[in-house]
GROMACS .gro file of C-alpha atoms in nm:
model
  218
    1MET     CA    1  -0.374   0.233   1.600
    2ARG     CA    2  -0.178   0.067   1.879
    3THR     CA    3  -0.199  -0.268   2.052
    4ILE     CA    4  -0.175  -0.282   2.431
    5PRO     CA    5   0.162  -0.382   2.582
    6TYR     CA    6   0.220  -0.755   2.614
    7SER     CA    7   0.262  -0.726   2.991
    8ARG     CA    8  -0.087  -0.578   3.028
    9ALA     CA    9  -0.236  -0.837   2.796
   10LEU     CA   10  -0.069  -1.112   2.999
   11ALA     CA   11  -0.210  -0.971   3.324
   12ASN     CA   12  -0.558  -0.949   3.168
   13ILE     CA   13  -0.548  -1.308   3.046
   14CYS     CA   14  -0.420  -1.433   3.383
   15GLY     CA   15  -0.703  -1.244   3.550
   16LEU     CA   16  -0.956  -1.419   3.327
   17ILE     CA   17  -0.823  -1.763   3.414
   18GLY     CA   18  -0.773  -1.680   3.782
   19LEU     CA   19  -0.399  -1.736   3.782
   20PRO     CA   20  -0.149  -1.478   3.909
   21THR     CA   21   0.136  -1.407   3.667
   22SER     CA   22   0.381  -1.512   3.938
   23ARG     CA   23   0.243  -1.866   3.924
   24LEU     CA   24   0.259  -1.912   3.546
   25THR     CA   25   0.421  -2.234   3.437
   26THR     CA   26   0.645  -2.242   3.131
   27GLU     CA   27   0.379  -2.434   2.938
   28VAL     CA   28   0.097  -2.189   3.020
   29ALA     CA   29   0.318  -1.888   2.947
   30GLU     CA   30   0.408  -2.038   2.609
   31SER     CA   31   0.040  -2.095   2.528
   32ILE     CA   32  -0.047  -1.735   2.614
   33ASN     CA   33   0.248  -1.609   2.409
   34ASN     CA   34   0.131  -1.812   2.109
   35LEU     CA   35  -0.221  -1.671   2.150
   36TRP     CA   36  -0.082  -1.316   2.163
   37ASN     CA   37   0.133  -1.363   1.854
   38ALA     CA   38  -0.152  -1.519   1.658
   39ASN     CA   39  -0.387  -1.230   1.739
   40VAL     CA   40  -0.130  -0.962   1.660
   41ARG     CA   41  -0.066  -1.129   1.322
   42GLN     CA   42  -0.440  -1.135   1.255
   43ILE     CA   43  -0.479  -0.767   1.343
   44TRP     CA   44  -0.175  -0.675   1.131
   45GLY     CA   45  -0.304  -0.868   0.833
   46ALA     CA   46  -0.653  -0.721   0.855
   47GLY     CA   47  -0.560  -0.393   0.689
   48ASN     CA   48  -0.313  -0.115   0.621
   49TRP     CA   49  -0.144   0.045   0.923
   50THR     CA   50  -0.040   0.405   0.875
   51ASP     CA   51   0.297   0.536   0.987
   52LEU     CA   52   0.516   0.842   0.929
   53SER     CA   53   0.814   0.792   0.701
   54VAL     CA   54   1.160   0.937   0.758
   55TRP     CA   55   1.074   1.192   0.486
   56GLY     CA   56   0.788   1.329   0.695
   57GLU     CA   57   0.523   1.169   0.475
   58ALA     CA   58   0.231   0.952   0.577
   59ARG     CA   59   0.284   0.595   0.463
   60PHE     CA   60   0.182   0.240   0.536
   61ALA     CA   61   0.394   0.071   0.803
   62GLY     CA   62   0.670  -0.129   0.638
   63ASP     CA   63   0.646   0.069   0.314
   64LEU     CA   64   0.948   0.000   0.090
   65LEU     CA   65   0.897   0.308  -0.128
   66VAL     CA   66   1.113   0.618  -0.094
   67TYR     CA   67   0.898   0.936  -0.086
   68PRO     CA   68   0.569   0.746  -0.109
   69ASN     CA   69   0.366   1.068  -0.152
   70ASP     CA   70   0.602   1.301  -0.339
   71LEU     CA   71   0.611   1.143  -0.684
   72SER     CA   72   0.802   1.446  -0.818
   73GLN     CA   73   1.122   1.317  -0.655
   74THR     CA   74   1.298   1.224  -0.981
   75ALA     CA   75   1.588   1.055  -0.801
   76TYR     CA   76   1.343   0.783  -0.700
   77TRP     CA   77   1.034   0.811  -0.921
   78THR     CA   78   1.037   0.781  -1.301
   79ALA     CA   79   0.756   0.968  -1.476
   80THR     CA   80   0.664   0.841  -1.823
   81ASN     CA   81   0.445   1.071  -2.034
   82THR     CA   82   0.314   1.237  -1.719
   83THR     CA   83   0.359   1.568  -1.540
   84VAL     CA   84   0.383   1.537  -1.162
   85THR     CA   85   0.305   1.821  -0.921
   86ALA     CA   86   0.393   1.763  -0.556
   87ASN     CA   87   0.188   1.880  -0.257
   88SER     CA   88  -0.126   1.939  -0.462
   89ILE     CA   89  -0.400   1.828  -0.225
   90ALA     CA   90  -0.453   1.676   0.119
   91ASN     CA   91  -0.391   1.304   0.143
   92PRO     CA   92  -0.645   1.084   0.326
   93ALA     CA   93  -0.385   0.921   0.554
   94ASP     CA   94  -0.305   1.224   0.775
   95ASN     CA   95  -0.491   1.504   0.590
   96ARG     CA   96  -0.175   1.701   0.514
   97VAL     CA   97  -0.126   1.856   0.170
   98THR     CA   98   0.134   1.608   0.045
   99ALA     CA   99  -0.049   1.413  -0.227
  100SER     CA  100   0.090   1.442  -0.579
  101LYS     CA  101  -0.108   1.530  -0.891
  102VAL     CA  102  -0.021   1.312  -1.192
  103MET     CA  103  -0.142   1.445  -1.528
  104GLU     CA  104  -0.093   1.299  -1.874
  105THR     CA  105   0.115   1.461  -2.144
  106SER     CA  106  -0.011   1.460  -2.503
  107ALA     CA  107   0.240   1.190  -2.603
  108THR     CA  108   0.122   0.852  -2.727
  109GLY     CA  109   0.225   0.564  -2.504
  110ALA     CA  110   0.198   0.458  -2.140
  111HIS     CA  111   0.127   0.730  -1.884
  112ASN     CA  112   0.264   0.635  -1.543
  113VAL     CA  113   0.500   0.686  -1.253
  114ALA     CA  114   0.720   0.405  -1.125
  115GLN     CA  115   0.982   0.331  -0.862
  116ASN     CA  116   1.238   0.062  -0.936
  117ALA     CA  117   1.508  -0.142  -0.760
  118LEU     CA  118   1.301  -0.202  -0.447
  119THR     CA  119   1.388  -0.476  -0.199
  120CYS     CA  120   1.238  -0.812  -0.286
  121PHE     CA  121   1.277  -1.152  -0.123
  122PRO     CA  122   1.188  -1.472  -0.311
  123SER     CA  123   0.858  -1.650  -0.247
  124THR     CA  124   0.736  -1.368  -0.020
  125GLY     CA  125   0.395  -1.205   0.006
  126TYR     CA  126   0.380  -0.833  -0.079
  127GLN     CA  127   0.114  -0.566  -0.101
  128LEU     CA  128   0.104  -0.262  -0.329
  129SER     CA  129  -0.140   0.014  -0.234
  130ALA     CA  130  -0.220   0.362  -0.363
  131TYR     CA  131  -0.467   0.631  -0.266
  132VAL     CA  132  -0.615   0.755  -0.594
  133ARG     CA  133  -0.881   1.009  -0.690
  134PRO     CA  134  -0.999   1.082  -1.046
  135ASN     CA  135  -0.905   1.400  -1.227
  136GLY     CA  136  -1.054   1.355  -1.573
  137ARG     CA  137  -0.965   0.984  -1.584
  138SER     CA  138  -1.156   0.716  -1.397
  139TYR     CA  139  -0.922   0.419  -1.431
  140VAL     CA  140  -0.589   0.334  -1.273
  141TYR     CA  141  -0.360   0.035  -1.317
  142LEU     CA  142  -0.144  -0.085  -1.029
  143ALA     CA  143   0.146  -0.312  -1.117
  144ALA     CA  144   0.449  -0.467  -0.950
  145ASN     CA  145   0.720  -0.661  -1.131
  146ASP     CA  146   0.974  -0.892  -0.967
  147GLY     CA  147   1.199  -0.916  -1.272
  148THR     CA  148   1.008  -1.210  -1.415
  149THR     CA  149   0.637  -1.165  -1.349
  150THR     CA  150   0.406  -0.863  -1.358
  151PHE     CA  151   0.137  -0.857  -1.089
  152SER     CA  152  -0.138  -0.612  -1.180
  153THR     CA  153  -0.501  -0.499  -1.155
  154PHE     CA  154  -0.718  -0.227  -1.310
  155PHE     CA  155  -0.938  -0.018  -1.080
  156ASN     CA  156  -1.227   0.220  -1.150
  157VAL     CA  157  -1.172   0.508  -0.908
  158GLN     CA  158  -1.500   0.672  -1.008
  159SER     CA  159  -1.735   0.384  -0.929
  160GLY     CA  160  -1.509   0.208  -0.680
  161THR     CA  161  -1.488  -0.125  -0.859
  162VAL     CA  162  -1.211  -0.375  -0.929
  163GLY     CA  163  -1.132  -0.463  -1.290
  164ALA     CA  164  -0.920  -0.728  -1.457
  165GLY     CA  165  -0.618  -0.858  -1.267
  166SER     CA  166  -0.318  -1.074  -1.348
  167ASN     CA  167  -0.101  -1.297  -1.125
  168VAL     CA  168  -0.230  -1.138  -0.803
  169THR     CA  169  -0.346  -1.314  -0.489
  170SER     CA  170  -0.619  -1.056  -0.432
  171SER     CA  171  -0.732  -0.706  -0.532
  172ASN     CA  172  -0.933  -0.463  -0.325
  173ILE     CA  173  -1.072  -0.110  -0.343
  174GLN     CA  174  -1.203   0.095  -0.049
  175GLN     CA  175  -1.367   0.438  -0.049
  176PHE     CA  176  -1.209   0.718   0.153
  177PRO     CA  177  -1.306   1.083   0.216
  178ASN     CA  178  -1.254   1.365  -0.033
  179GLY     CA  179  -1.304   1.149  -0.342
  180TYR     CA  180  -1.020   0.906  -0.275
  181PHE     CA  181  -1.015   0.531  -0.319
  182LEU     CA  182  -0.754   0.301  -0.169
  183CYS     CA  183  -0.652   0.047  -0.435
  184THR     CA  184  -0.457  -0.259  -0.322
  185ILE     CA  185  -0.310  -0.569  -0.480
  186THR     CA  186  -0.142  -0.857  -0.297
  187TYR     CA  187   0.095  -1.101  -0.461
  188THR     CA  188   0.374  -1.348  -0.395
  189SER     CA  189   0.715  -1.288  -0.548
  190GLY     CA  190   0.886  -1.553  -0.759
  191THR     CA  191   1.130  -1.810  -0.629
  192ALA     CA  192   1.430  -1.622  -0.772
  193ALA     CA  193   1.318  -1.262  -0.707
  194THR     CA  194   1.576  -1.018  -0.570
  195SER     CA  195   1.429  -0.675  -0.662
  196GLN     CA  196   1.097  -0.535  -0.776
  197SER     CA  197   0.931  -0.227  -0.921
  198SER     CA  198   0.601  -0.054  -0.843
  199THR     CA  199   0.395   0.132  -1.103
  200VAL     CA  200   0.085   0.351  -1.090
  201GLN     CA  201  -0.052   0.399  -1.440
  202ILE     CA  202  -0.345   0.586  -1.592
  203SER     CA  203  -0.589   0.405  -1.821
  204THR     CA  204  -0.866   0.534  -2.044
  205ASP     CA  205  -1.110   0.247  -2.002
  206GLY     CA  206  -0.980  -0.016  -1.762
  207THR     CA  207  -0.806  -0.220  -2.032
  208THR     CA  208  -0.601   0.025  -2.240
  209LEU     CA  209  -0.248   0.118  -2.128
  210SER     CA  210  -0.108   0.295  -2.435
  211TYR     CA  211  -0.289   0.590  -2.597
  212ALA     CA  212  -0.259   0.955  -2.701
  213GLY     CA  213  -0.269   1.150  -2.376
  214ASP     CA  214  -0.473   1.454  -2.278
  215SER     CA  215  -0.286   1.705  -2.063
  216SER     CA  216  -0.610   1.805  -1.889
  217LYS     CA  217  -0.660   1.455  -1.752
  218GLY     CA  218  -0.493   1.241  -1.490
   0.00000   0.00000   0.00000
């Protein structure tokens, strides 16, 4: 998605009010500029904007994660009691086969993948999103931690419903093609936050986070 250039928007607005751009006063120009900025902010905040990362992967614009699709990159992603297989199926962002498969091991404990030491500014709004599709498990837990507080929500990626959340501003789930759901949490970092982590975790029932895993499920 792209917005039109500001110059064209300015000409359109001037045409509507019957005023050539050459005759704009400073005050009118400032008013139009404020209108433009307000609308761009509204469009930006209305949803996720897709982009292409420097690693050649589809991502959301402004994404802080390194290798947002390839969760097998062990230099950046930590897998706990899970087996990660890269490039397993097409992702719904650009339909290329770059989505990772995350399967449980038989160990007892948490089953997740996480990326740590991400940029975090204090008292700032953030969003954590993941495209997820069930593979034997129907529940996923998204969590971010700013060093003090964990912001989290459970999602049912079979029925497309939002479960229990904690410390989040909002939680949302949207259906996408090929069995995917886009799960999103928004939150505001703490007043002393300097770094944060992001975690995608498997759950058995939408409340349980530690259990004996099943290697056929993920």
